[in-house]
Short mmCIF file of C-alpha atoms in Angstrom, two decimals:
data_model
loop_
_atom_site.label_atom_id
_atom_site.label_comp_id
_atom_site.label_asym_id
_atom_site.label_seq_id
_atom_site.Cartn_x
_atom_site.Cartn_y
_atom_site.Cartn_z
CA MET A 11 -3.54 -9.62 -19.77
CA PHE A 12 -0.19 -9.36 -18.00
CA LYS A 13 1.29 -12.33 -19.84
CA ILE A 14 0.84 -10.43 -23.11
CA VAL A 15 2.75 -7.48 -21.66
CA ALA A 16 5.44 -9.63 -20.09
CA SER A 17 6.08 -11.62 -23.24
CA ARG A 18 6.61 -8.41 -25.16
CA ALA A 19 8.95 -7.18 -22.42
CA ARG A 20 11.09 -10.28 -22.67
CA ALA A 21 11.22 -10.00 -26.42
CA SER A 22 12.63 -6.50 -26.05
CA THR A 23 15.53 -7.78 -23.94
CA PRO A 24 16.65 -11.05 -25.60
CA HIS A 25 19.93 -11.15 -23.69
CA ALA A 26 18.23 -11.01 -20.28
CA ARG A 27 18.05 -14.79 -19.79
CA ASN A 28 21.82 -15.14 -19.78
CA ALA A 29 22.67 -12.07 -17.72
CA LEU A 30 22.96 -13.72 -14.32
CA LEU A 31 24.05 -17.32 -14.95
CA SER A 32 26.58 -17.04 -12.15
CA TYR A 33 23.87 -16.38 -9.55
CA ASN A 34 22.94 -19.08 -7.09
CA VAL A 35 19.54 -20.64 -7.49
CA SER A 36 17.31 -19.48 -4.66
CA ARG A 37 14.49 -21.25 -2.88
CA SER A 38 12.05 -19.87 -5.42
CA GLY A 39 13.87 -21.70 -8.17
CA HIS A 40 15.11 -18.85 -10.35
CA ALA A 41 18.43 -17.14 -10.87
CA LEU A 42 17.89 -13.96 -8.78
CA SER A 43 19.49 -14.82 -5.46
CA TYR A 44 17.72 -12.10 -3.48
CA ALA A 45 14.23 -12.64 -4.89
CA THR A 46 11.48 -14.70 -3.29
CA VAL A 47 8.91 -14.23 -6.08
CA GLU A 48 8.63 -14.49 -9.84
CA ALA A 49 6.50 -11.67 -11.27
CA GLU A 50 4.75 -13.73 -13.94
CA GLU A 51 3.90 -16.57 -11.58
CA ILE A 52 2.04 -14.45 -9.01
CA SER A 53 -1.64 -15.37 -9.33
CA GLY A 54 -4.73 -16.37 -7.43
CA SER A 55 -3.54 -19.97 -7.42
CA ARG A 56 0.03 -19.01 -6.47
CA PRO A 57 -0.23 -15.88 -4.32
CA ALA A 58 2.91 -14.09 -3.19
CA GLU A 59 3.52 -13.14 0.42
CA VAL A 60 4.95 -9.86 1.71
CA LEU A 61 6.66 -9.84 5.10
CA ASN A 62 7.75 -7.13 7.53
CA LEU A 63 11.32 -6.37 8.60
CA VAL A 64 12.01 -5.33 12.19
CA GLN A 65 15.13 -5.51 14.35
CA GLY A 66 16.94 -7.30 11.54
CA LYS A 67 14.38 -10.10 11.08
CA TRP A 68 11.75 -10.80 8.42
CA VAL A 69 8.46 -11.53 10.17
CA GLY A 70 4.83 -12.13 9.26
CA ALA A 71 1.79 -10.78 11.07
CA SER A 72 -1.36 -12.02 12.75
CA LYS A 73 -3.42 -10.47 9.96
CA TRP A 74 -2.98 -11.00 6.22
CA ASN A 75 -4.40 -8.42 3.83
CA THR A 76 -5.26 -9.83 0.41
CA ILE A 77 -4.37 -7.59 -2.55
CA VAL A 78 -6.33 -8.16 -5.77
CA ASP A 79 -4.77 -8.11 -9.22
CA PRO A 80 -5.64 -4.66 -10.63
CA LEU A 81 -6.15 -6.19 -14.09
CA ASN A 82 -8.51 -9.05 -13.27
CA GLY A 83 -9.51 -8.89 -9.61
CA ASP A 84 -7.88 -12.19 -8.60
CA PRO A 85 -6.51 -12.25 -5.02
CA PHE A 86 -2.82 -12.56 -5.85
CA ILE A 87 -0.74 -11.09 -3.00
CA LYS A 88 -1.00 -11.64 0.75
CA VAL A 89 0.51 -8.86 2.82
CA GLY A 90 1.31 -9.47 6.47
CA GLU A 91 -0.18 -6.31 7.97
CA VAL A 92 0.80 -5.34 11.49
CA ASP A 93 -2.05 -4.18 13.72
CA GLU A 94 -1.85 -1.90 16.74
CA THR A 95 -1.04 -4.82 19.05
CA GLY A 96 2.07 -5.64 17.03
CA LEU A 97 3.75 -2.24 17.05
CA GLN A 98 5.99 -2.65 20.08
CA PRO A 99 8.97 -4.24 18.23
CA PHE A 100 8.95 -1.31 15.78
CA VAL A 101 8.75 1.23 18.61
CA GLU A 102 11.68 -0.45 20.38
CA SER A 103 13.69 -0.64 17.18
CA LEU A 104 13.40 3.10 16.50
CA ALA A 105 14.08 3.86 20.17
CA SER A 106 17.38 1.98 19.87
CA CYS A 107 18.70 4.69 17.54
CA PRO A 108 20.01 7.78 19.37
CA LYS A 109 19.18 11.31 18.25
CA HIS A 110 22.71 11.70 16.93
CA GLY A 111 22.11 8.87 14.47
CA LEU A 112 23.88 5.70 13.45
CA HIS A 113 26.71 7.80 12.06
CA ASN A 114 27.64 11.45 11.79
CA PRO A 115 30.82 13.41 11.02
CA PHE A 116 32.23 12.56 14.47
CA LYS A 117 30.86 9.05 14.86
CA ALA A 118 31.45 5.94 12.69
CA PRO A 119 32.47 7.94 9.60
CA GLU A 120 33.42 4.67 7.89
CA ARG A 121 29.69 4.14 7.37
CA TYR A 122 29.68 6.94 4.80
CA LEU A 123 32.10 4.81 2.78
CA MET A 124 30.04 1.70 3.42
CA PHE A 125 26.98 3.31 1.85
CA GLY A 126 29.03 4.42 -1.13
CA ASP A 127 29.94 0.76 -1.64
CA ILE A 128 26.35 -0.40 -1.15
CA SER A 129 25.19 2.13 -3.74
CA ALA A 130 27.82 0.95 -6.22
CA LYS A 131 26.81 -2.70 -5.83
CA ALA A 132 23.08 -1.97 -5.99
CA ALA A 133 23.51 0.26 -9.05
CA HIS A 134 25.41 -2.52 -10.78
CA MET A 135 22.69 -5.02 -9.90
CA LEU A 136 19.95 -2.82 -11.34
CA SER A 137 22.00 -2.33 -14.51
CA LEU A 138 21.85 -6.06 -15.23
CA PRO A 139 19.08 -6.75 -17.77
CA LYS A 140 17.55 -9.63 -15.85
CA VAL A 141 17.39 -7.64 -12.62
CA SER A 142 15.95 -4.49 -14.22
CA ASP A 143 13.46 -6.64 -16.13
CA PHE A 144 12.44 -8.37 -12.89
CA PHE A 145 11.63 -5.08 -11.16
CA ALA A 146 9.94 -3.57 -14.24
CA ARG A 147 7.62 -6.57 -14.54
CA LEU A 148 6.94 -6.60 -10.80
CA ILE A 149 6.01 -2.90 -10.96
CA GLN A 150 3.63 -3.68 -13.82
CA ARG A 151 1.88 -6.33 -11.78
CA VAL A 152 0.94 -4.03 -8.92
CA SER A 153 0.87 -0.53 -10.45
CA PRO A 154 0.04 -1.22 -14.11
CA LYS A 155 1.89 1.00 -16.52
CA SER A 156 3.57 0.40 -19.85
CA TYR A 157 6.79 -1.58 -19.85
CA HIS A 158 8.64 1.54 -21.02
CA GLN A 159 7.32 3.57 -18.07
CA ALA A 160 8.16 0.78 -15.61
CA CYS A 161 11.67 0.45 -17.02
CA ALA A 162 12.13 4.22 -16.74
CA GLU A 163 11.39 3.97 -13.02
CA VAL A 164 14.04 1.28 -12.60
CA TYR A 165 16.51 3.29 -14.71
CA VAL A 166 16.10 6.45 -12.62
CA THR A 167 16.63 4.42 -9.45
CA GLN A 168 19.75 2.82 -10.86
CA LYS A 169 21.20 6.16 -11.98
CA PHE A 170 20.46 7.70 -8.58
CA LEU A 171 22.46 4.91 -6.93
CA GLU A 172 25.29 5.48 -9.42
CA ASN A 173 25.35 9.13 -8.39
CA PHE A 174 26.15 8.19 -4.79
CA CYS A 175 28.93 5.66 -5.27
CA GLY A 176 32.44 5.99 -3.87
CA ASP A 177 32.99 9.21 -1.91
CA GLN A 178 29.73 10.88 -2.91
CA VAL A 179 27.93 9.86 0.30
CA ARG A 180 30.78 11.33 2.35
CA PHE A 181 30.54 14.55 0.36
CA LEU A 182 26.88 14.90 1.43
CA ALA A 183 28.21 15.58 4.93
CA ARG A 184 30.67 18.27 3.79
CA SER A 185 31.18 20.89 6.50
CA PHE A 186 32.47 24.47 6.43
CA GLY A 187 34.61 26.58 8.70
CA VAL A 188 34.52 30.29 9.50
CA PRO A 189 37.30 32.22 11.30
CA GLY A 190 36.42 33.27 14.83
CA ASN A 191 36.87 36.49 16.75
CA HIS A 192 40.24 35.67 18.24
CA LEU A 193 43.11 33.22 18.04
CA GLY A 194 42.01 29.63 18.64
CA GLN A 195 38.33 30.21 17.80
CA GLN A 196 36.66 28.78 14.69
CA SER A 197 33.05 27.91 13.96
CA HIS A 198 32.22 24.82 11.89
CA GLY A 199 28.88 23.94 10.34
CA PHE A 200 27.99 20.25 10.01
CA ARG A 201 25.12 18.28 8.46
CA TRP A 202 23.63 16.23 11.27
CA PRO A 203 21.20 13.29 11.16
CA TYR A 204 17.88 13.23 12.99
CA GLY A 205 18.34 9.66 14.22
CA PRO A 206 15.06 7.70 14.24
CA VAL A 207 12.93 8.70 11.23
CA ALA A 208 9.91 7.47 9.25
CA ILE A 209 9.18 7.29 5.52
CA ILE A 210 5.68 6.93 4.04
CA THR A 211 5.37 6.56 0.27
CA PRO A 212 2.49 6.00 -2.20
CA PHE A 213 1.56 3.37 -4.78
CA ASN A 214 2.33 5.09 -8.07
CA PHE A 215 6.13 4.75 -8.05
CA PRO A 216 6.66 1.65 -5.90
CA LEU A 217 10.44 1.50 -6.47
CA GLU A 218 11.74 4.97 -7.28
CA ILE A 219 10.21 7.08 -4.52
CA PRO A 220 10.89 4.74 -1.57
CA VAL A 221 14.43 3.84 -2.71
CA LEU A 222 15.50 7.44 -3.27
CA GLN A 223 14.10 8.65 0.05
CA LEU A 224 15.26 5.57 1.97
CA MET A 225 18.82 5.81 0.71
CA GLY A 226 18.92 9.56 1.37
CA ALA A 227 17.87 8.91 4.96
CA LEU A 228 20.52 6.22 5.38
CA TYR A 229 23.29 8.23 3.74
CA MET A 230 22.90 10.99 6.33
CA GLY A 231 23.04 8.60 9.30
CA ASN A 232 19.37 8.06 10.17
CA LYS A 233 17.54 4.83 11.03
CA PRO A 234 14.25 4.75 9.09
CA VAL A 235 11.07 2.77 9.37
CA LEU A 236 9.58 2.51 5.88
CA LYS A 237 5.91 2.13 5.01
CA VAL A 238 4.88 1.71 1.38
CA ASP A 239 1.27 1.43 0.21
CA SER A 240 0.37 -2.23 0.78
CA LYS A 241 -0.97 -2.56 -2.77
CA VAL A 242 2.59 -2.26 -4.09
CA SER A 243 4.82 -3.02 -1.10
CA ILE A 244 6.02 -6.29 -2.64
CA VAL A 245 8.30 -4.26 -4.91
CA MET A 246 10.13 -2.60 -2.02
CA GLU A 247 10.27 -5.83 -0.04
CA GLN A 248 12.19 -7.39 -2.92
CA MET A 249 14.41 -4.31 -3.25
CA LEU A 250 15.32 -4.44 0.43
CA ARG A 251 16.37 -8.06 -0.02
CA LEU A 252 18.57 -6.96 -2.92
CA LEU A 253 20.10 -4.18 -0.79
CA HIS A 254 20.90 -6.70 1.94
CA THR A 255 22.86 -8.78 -0.57
CA CYS A 256 24.74 -5.57 -1.45
CA GLY A 257 25.86 -5.03 2.16
CA LEU A 258 23.05 -3.07 3.80
CA PRO A 259 23.00 -4.12 7.48
CA VAL A 260 19.66 -5.80 8.16
CA GLU A 261 19.20 -3.80 11.38
CA ASP A 262 19.52 -0.42 9.65
CA VAL A 263 15.99 -0.32 8.17
CA ASP A 264 12.60 -1.45 9.47
CA PHE A 265 9.86 -2.20 6.93
CA ILE A 266 6.24 -2.22 8.04
CA ASN A 267 3.01 -3.10 6.29
CA CYS A 268 -0.09 -1.71 8.01
CA ASP A 269 -3.12 0.47 7.47
CA GLY A 270 -3.07 4.24 7.91
CA LYS A 271 -4.56 4.21 11.39
CA THR A 272 -1.92 1.79 12.65
CA MET A 273 0.89 3.80 11.06
CA ASN A 274 -0.44 6.93 12.71
CA LYS A 275 -0.31 5.16 16.08
CA LEU A 276 3.26 4.00 15.42
CA LEU A 277 4.31 7.58 14.69
CA GLN A 278 2.65 8.76 17.89
CA GLU A 279 4.27 6.07 20.06
CA ALA A 280 7.72 5.87 18.44
CA ASN A 281 7.94 9.65 18.04
CA PRO A 282 10.44 9.72 15.14
CA ARG A 283 12.48 12.89 14.95
CA MET A 284 11.42 13.46 11.34
CA THR A 285 8.86 11.91 8.97
CA LEU A 286 8.87 12.11 5.19
CA PHE A 287 5.39 11.81 3.70
CA THR A 288 4.63 11.52 -0.01
CA GLY A 289 0.93 11.33 -0.81
CA SER A 290 -2.38 13.13 -0.53
CA SER A 291 -2.68 16.67 0.81
CA ARG A 292 -5.47 15.66 3.20
CA VAL A 293 -3.32 13.06 4.97
CA ALA A 294 -0.31 15.38 4.86
CA GLU A 295 -2.14 18.12 6.72
CA LYS A 296 -3.35 15.68 9.39
CA LEU A 297 0.16 14.33 9.93
CA ALA A 298 1.59 17.83 10.16
CA VAL A 299 -0.69 18.47 13.14
CA ASP A 300 -0.24 15.04 14.75
CA LEU A 301 3.56 15.22 14.48
CA LYS A 302 3.74 18.85 15.64
CA GLY A 303 5.42 19.95 12.43
CA ARG A 304 8.27 17.40 12.48
CA ILE A 305 7.55 16.44 8.90
CA LYS A 306 8.58 17.01 5.30
CA LEU A 307 5.90 16.81 2.61
CA GLU A 308 5.82 16.01 -1.06
CA ASP A 309 2.07 16.00 -1.39
CA ALA A 310 -0.48 16.26 -4.18
CA GLY A 311 -0.01 18.45 -7.20
CA PHE A 312 -2.65 19.98 -9.47
CA ASP A 313 -0.03 20.74 -12.09
CA TRP A 314 -0.38 23.26 -14.85
CA LYS A 315 1.13 23.92 -18.26
CA ILE A 316 1.01 27.21 -20.14
CA LEU A 317 1.53 27.32 -23.89
CA GLY A 318 2.96 30.74 -24.78
CA PRO A 319 2.29 32.90 -27.84
CA ASP A 320 5.06 31.43 -30.02
CA VAL A 321 3.70 28.41 -31.88
CA ASP A 322 6.32 25.91 -33.05
CA GLN A 323 6.88 22.14 -33.32
CA GLU A 324 3.17 21.37 -33.00
CA ASP A 325 3.56 17.59 -33.23
CA TYR A 326 6.22 17.54 -30.52
CA VAL A 327 4.27 19.75 -28.13
CA ALA A 328 1.16 17.63 -28.64
CA TRP A 329 3.13 14.45 -27.89
CA VAL A 330 4.58 15.91 -24.68
CA CYS A 331 1.11 17.05 -23.58
CA ASP A 332 -0.22 13.53 -24.14
CA GLN A 333 2.64 11.99 -22.16
CA ASP A 334 2.23 14.51 -19.36
CA ALA A 335 -1.49 13.97 -19.00
CA TYR A 336 -1.93 10.26 -19.71
CA ALA A 337 1.28 8.24 -19.22
CA CYS A 338 0.86 5.89 -16.25
CA SER A 339 -2.87 6.55 -16.73
CA GLY A 340 -2.33 10.03 -15.29
CA GLN A 341 -1.26 8.59 -11.92
CA LYS A 342 1.72 10.85 -11.40
CA CYS A 343 1.82 13.65 -8.85
CA SER A 344 3.38 15.65 -11.69
CA ALA A 345 0.69 14.84 -14.28
CA GLN A 346 -0.63 17.69 -16.42
CA SER A 347 -3.97 18.62 -14.86
CA LEU A 348 -4.67 22.02 -16.42
CA LEU A 349 -3.52 23.19 -19.86
CA PHE A 350 -3.66 26.89 -20.74
CA MET A 351 -3.43 27.42 -24.51
CA HIS A 352 -2.58 30.85 -25.87
CA GLU A 353 -5.07 31.85 -28.56
CA ASN A 354 -2.34 31.25 -31.17
CA TRP A 355 -2.21 27.60 -30.10
CA ALA A 356 -6.00 27.37 -29.82
CA SER A 357 -6.27 28.15 -33.53
CA THR A 358 -3.99 25.25 -34.49
CA SER A 359 -4.82 21.55 -34.70
CA LEU A 360 -3.21 20.89 -31.30
CA VAL A 361 -6.38 19.56 -29.64
CA SER A 362 -7.22 17.25 -32.54
CA LYS A 363 -3.66 15.92 -32.44
CA LEU A 364 -3.95 15.43 -28.68
CA LYS A 365 -7.16 13.49 -29.29
CA GLY A 366 -5.46 11.27 -31.85
CA LEU A 367 -2.53 10.55 -29.53
CA ALA A 368 -4.84 9.78 -26.61
CA GLU A 369 -6.86 7.36 -28.71
CA ARG A 370 -3.72 5.36 -29.53
CA ARG A 371 -3.51 4.28 -25.90
CA LYS A 372 -4.83 0.82 -25.14
CA LEU A 373 -5.12 -1.59 -22.27
CA GLU A 374 -3.30 -4.36 -24.08
CA ASP A 375 0.08 -2.65 -23.67
CA LEU A 376 -0.90 -0.76 -20.48
CA THR A 377 -0.47 2.66 -22.09
CA ILE A 378 -3.84 3.15 -20.41
CA GLY A 379 -4.88 1.07 -17.43
CA PRO A 380 -6.58 0.86 -14.05
CA VAL A 381 -6.80 3.88 -11.79
CA LEU A 382 -6.07 2.76 -8.24
CA THR A 383 -7.46 5.66 -6.19
CA PHE A 384 -10.63 6.69 -8.08
CA THR A 385 -13.47 4.52 -9.33
CA THR A 386 -14.92 4.83 -12.80
CA GLU A 387 -18.14 6.15 -11.29
CA SER A 388 -16.41 8.91 -9.31
CA MET A 389 -14.48 10.11 -12.36
CA MET A 390 -17.60 10.09 -14.53
CA ASP A 391 -19.50 12.02 -11.86
CA HIS A 392 -16.73 14.63 -11.74
CA MET A 393 -16.90 14.98 -15.53
CA LYS A 394 -20.69 15.50 -15.39
CA GLN A 395 -20.28 18.28 -12.84
CA LEU A 396 -17.69 20.02 -15.00
CA LEU A 397 -19.93 19.80 -18.07
CA GLU A 398 -22.63 21.71 -16.19
CA ILE A 399 -20.36 24.80 -16.20
CA PRO A 400 -21.54 27.21 -18.94
CA GLY A 401 -19.42 26.93 -22.09
CA SER A 402 -17.68 23.72 -21.05
CA LYS A 403 -17.54 20.74 -23.41
CA LEU A 404 -16.04 17.29 -23.74
CA LEU A 405 -13.06 17.40 -26.09
CA PHE A 406 -12.39 13.65 -26.13
CA GLY A 407 -12.66 10.56 -23.98
CA GLY A 408 -15.27 10.69 -21.28
CA LYS A 409 -16.23 7.03 -21.55
CA PRO A 410 -15.39 3.95 -19.49
CA LEU A 411 -12.91 1.48 -20.92
CA GLU A 412 -14.56 -1.56 -22.46
CA GLY A 413 -13.71 -5.24 -22.76
CA HIS A 414 -11.69 -5.62 -19.57
CA SER A 415 -11.77 -7.41 -16.23
CA ILE A 416 -10.50 -4.55 -14.03
CA PRO A 417 -12.26 -4.89 -10.65
CA PRO A 418 -14.87 -2.21 -9.83
CA ILE A 419 -12.90 -1.01 -6.79
CA TYR A 420 -10.57 0.62 -9.35
CA GLY A 421 -11.27 3.07 -12.16
CA ALA A 422 -11.08 2.47 -15.90
CA ILE A 423 -11.78 5.35 -18.28
CA LYS A 424 -10.48 6.50 -21.62
CA PRO A 425 -8.04 9.43 -21.61
CA THR A 426 -10.29 12.44 -21.09
CA ALA A 427 -10.09 16.19 -21.65
CA ILE A 428 -12.73 18.77 -20.72
CA TYR A 429 -12.72 22.33 -22.05
CA VAL A 430 -13.75 24.99 -19.53
CA PRO A 431 -13.68 28.73 -20.46
CA LEU A 432 -11.13 30.74 -18.50
CA GLU A 433 -13.74 33.26 -17.41
CA GLU A 434 -15.68 30.41 -15.78
CA ILE A 435 -12.63 28.82 -14.13
CA VAL A 436 -11.87 31.97 -12.15
CA LYS A 437 -15.36 32.21 -10.64
CA ASP A 438 -15.37 31.21 -6.99
CA LYS A 439 -18.27 28.79 -7.46
CA ASN A 440 -16.31 26.84 -10.10
CA TYR A 441 -12.70 27.15 -9.01
CA GLU A 442 -12.58 24.37 -6.42
CA LEU A 443 -14.34 21.96 -8.79
CA VAL A 444 -12.08 22.73 -11.74
CA THR A 445 -8.88 22.45 -9.71
CA LYS A 446 -9.81 19.21 -7.91
CA GLU A 447 -7.02 16.73 -8.56
CA ILE A 448 -8.26 13.58 -10.28
CA PHE A 449 -5.44 11.06 -10.00
CA GLY A 450 -6.20 9.47 -13.35
CA PRO A 451 -6.21 10.11 -17.13
CA PHE A 452 -8.13 13.37 -16.83
CA GLN A 453 -7.28 16.99 -17.62
CA ILE A 454 -8.86 20.43 -18.02
CA ILE A 455 -8.03 22.50 -21.11
CA THR A 456 -8.72 26.20 -21.56
CA ASP A 457 -7.51 29.06 -23.75
CA TYR A 458 -6.53 32.66 -23.15
CA LYS A 459 -5.69 35.86 -25.01
CA SER A 460 -2.48 37.84 -24.44
CA SER A 461 -4.50 40.42 -22.52
CA GLN A 462 -5.73 37.64 -20.20
CA LEU A 463 -2.28 36.51 -19.02
CA PRO A 464 -2.71 38.39 -15.70
CA THR A 465 -5.92 36.40 -15.16
CA VAL A 466 -4.05 33.14 -15.83
CA LEU A 467 -1.36 34.12 -13.34
CA ASP A 468 -3.96 35.06 -10.73
CA THR A 469 -5.48 31.61 -11.25
CA LEU A 470 -2.12 30.01 -10.44
CA GLU A 471 -1.73 32.20 -7.36
CA LYS A 472 -4.98 30.80 -5.91
CA MET A 473 -3.75 27.19 -6.09
CA HIS A 474 -2.64 25.41 -2.93
CA ALA A 475 -0.25 22.75 -4.24
CA HIS A 476 2.85 23.95 -6.08
CA LEU A 477 4.67 20.87 -7.28
CA THR A 478 5.43 20.91 -11.02
CA ALA A 479 4.67 23.23 -13.92
CA ALA A 480 5.63 23.85 -17.54
CA VAL A 481 5.91 27.06 -19.53
CA VAL A 482 6.10 26.09 -23.20
CA SER A 483 7.72 29.04 -24.94
CA ASN A 484 11.06 30.23 -26.21
CA ASP A 485 10.06 33.87 -25.69
CA PRO A 486 12.38 35.07 -22.87
CA LEU A 487 10.11 37.94 -21.83
CA PHE A 488 7.10 35.63 -21.61
CA LEU A 489 9.09 33.10 -19.58
CA GLN A 490 10.32 35.87 -17.31
CA GLU A 491 6.78 37.05 -16.65
CA VAL A 492 5.33 33.61 -15.87
CA ILE A 493 8.24 32.23 -13.86
CA GLY A 494 8.54 35.46 -11.89
CA ARG A 495 4.88 35.27 -10.85
CA SER A 496 4.61 31.59 -9.97
CA VAL A 497 6.15 29.30 -7.34
CA ASN A 498 6.08 25.65 -8.43
CA GLY A 499 9.12 23.82 -7.13
CA THR A 500 9.94 21.90 -10.32
CA THR A 501 9.25 24.12 -13.33
CA TYR A 502 10.26 23.32 -16.89
CA ALA A 503 10.63 26.27 -19.24
CA GLY A 504 11.14 26.40 -23.00
CA LEU A 505 9.70 24.77 -26.10
CA ARG A 506 10.40 21.27 -24.76
CA ALA A 507 8.93 21.97 -21.31
CA ARG A 508 6.95 19.22 -19.60
CA THR A 509 5.27 18.74 -16.24
CA THR A 510 6.20 15.11 -15.61
CA GLY A 511 9.62 13.68 -15.08
CA ALA A 512 11.51 13.16 -11.85
CA PRO A 513 14.92 12.05 -13.02
CA GLN A 514 17.87 11.73 -10.69
CA ASN A 515 19.67 14.74 -12.13
CA HIS A 516 17.48 17.55 -10.80
CA TRP A 517 15.43 18.50 -7.75
CA PHE A 518 11.86 17.22 -7.71
CA GLY A 519 9.55 18.65 -5.09
CA PRO A 520 7.16 21.47 -4.20
CA SER A 521 8.00 25.06 -3.37
CA GLY A 522 6.34 27.80 -1.37
CA ASP A 523 5.94 25.64 1.77
CA PRO A 524 8.58 25.38 4.53
CA ARG A 525 7.53 21.72 4.95
CA GLY A 526 8.29 20.93 1.31
CA ALA A 527 10.43 17.86 0.60
CA GLY A 528 12.66 17.26 -2.38
CA ILE A 529 13.98 14.07 -3.89
CA GLY A 530 16.88 12.95 -6.04
CA THR A 531 19.70 15.46 -5.60
CA PRO A 532 22.33 16.18 -2.93
CA GLU A 533 20.45 19.36 -2.06
CA ALA A 534 17.23 17.38 -1.56
CA ILE A 535 18.92 14.77 0.62
CA LYS A 536 20.60 17.36 2.83
CA LEU A 537 17.40 19.42 3.19
CA VAL A 538 15.14 16.47 4.05
CA TRP A 539 17.40 14.08 5.92
CA SER A 540 19.78 16.26 7.89
CA CYS A 541 19.79 19.41 9.96
CA HIS A 542 22.46 22.00 10.65
CA ARG A 543 24.74 21.74 13.65
CA GLU A 544 27.32 24.37 14.53
CA VAL A 545 30.41 23.48 16.58
CA ILE A 546 32.50 26.44 17.76
CA TYR A 547 36.03 25.50 18.72
CA ASP A 548 37.61 27.93 21.19
CA TYR A 549 41.01 26.58 22.28
CA GLY A 550 42.63 29.79 23.38
CA PRO A 551 45.15 30.92 24.42
CA VAL A 552 43.65 33.19 27.03
CA PRO A 553 45.32 36.66 26.68
CA ASN A 554 48.29 37.36 28.91
CA ARG A 555 47.52 39.23 32.12
CA TRP A 556 43.78 38.57 31.68
CA GLU A 557 41.74 39.64 34.68
CA ILE A 558 38.13 39.07 35.62
CA PRO A 559 36.19 42.03 34.22
CA PRO A 560 33.34 43.89 35.94
CA SER A 561 29.90 42.27 35.85
CA THR A 562 27.79 43.15 32.84
#
């Protein structure tokens, strides 16, 4: 299966083979000097190995976790997973970093410039066709998505690194000064690192999310330990090796592969000053308690889209809805989970066009593929429960994929949409079921009349996760009403509005929660990876003829 995809990928970049002729041949026998694997060659007969990085050294582990190929079930990657007995080197490594960080505005400021240089070199590397193709194909192997979607992940990462070249890392630490109360006094606000920190990221974007958060942590002067879902950690292992060739000191980042229980113990023993968690709401809430609130969260999102009363560009809107709901097999925290259609849209051919677009998706090019966190059975059971709601109906999909070798531990269903009447969604007995996030190619569709907009907005108010949203309308009064009565942190508004998309040029993250974490922008980096420190200079002079005043 993958060889079909990979051959098409190579055909789309015919100049890739000659891009890096000047590179030294590595031990693995190909032209990428940092790489220790070749994406196409990873197989049951030639499994890849993923190591850990601690105290500047790549090390294995006493236990090796075997990852199966999500397309055929072959055991194709061995991950050296640290158990609880092997945590001490990681605890000691984090403890070696002081609370004031590896650098700050008063300490080792040349490191701000160093990271600008590292970003420039890494951005250039990812711009080379052979390097970007390598990472895109590696992403496809472990988190199957279309080549276009995998390339988009690499592109966003490369552009993010471009954004923080030269002096841009230094500018993240920009301070301000305020005049004091008397001569010689001034207060200055500084962005200050936390020091030892932890980063935990999920499987669905194995390059983009960990790179953006890791580099943000490093830019601000922190020392992070990074844990990526073991199913996809090979991608970040290879990226760390690339960053080392670009000048990243090997001691600056620790990289651990382990299960959730072991990571929880590491966090308890190492006591990082801040932890960034991207993943499920259930785990996020547990960590928030365990870490006594020293955490930033970018957790699950049951994301909604509202189509307003002004119908226009039906084909375009249908295409965006299909991309939002089903690209990457719906495995985006920003995927469209609930679509509200104004009655004007409900009377168009939008749903039939959505059905046609969804049915174009096929396993051969990975425009639909395995679901890594839900089984086929669990998704089918959820659909059956929804169809028991009065007035609900299957609009399209609702069947398992056929003719594949995806292992049963993963899910494989056709892109699916269920219609549920709005008046049923709002009932307490149905609400939790309807708004359960299914991290796969699955969405709920409903319709509403203009008089029911308050009901729609009340439905949004009851939701717990407020990550992304879209308001598809060019009616300014309608936009004003919906945006003013909702809270999602990344909200697209206008005819071209979408729910998915986390490019490097705007904030991506939830809102309405003081623990919310952002990604991608200077504002996100400063919010997540630094805190405020105020230094008040008070040099004097002391006034002439000053005398000790009475006690107060």
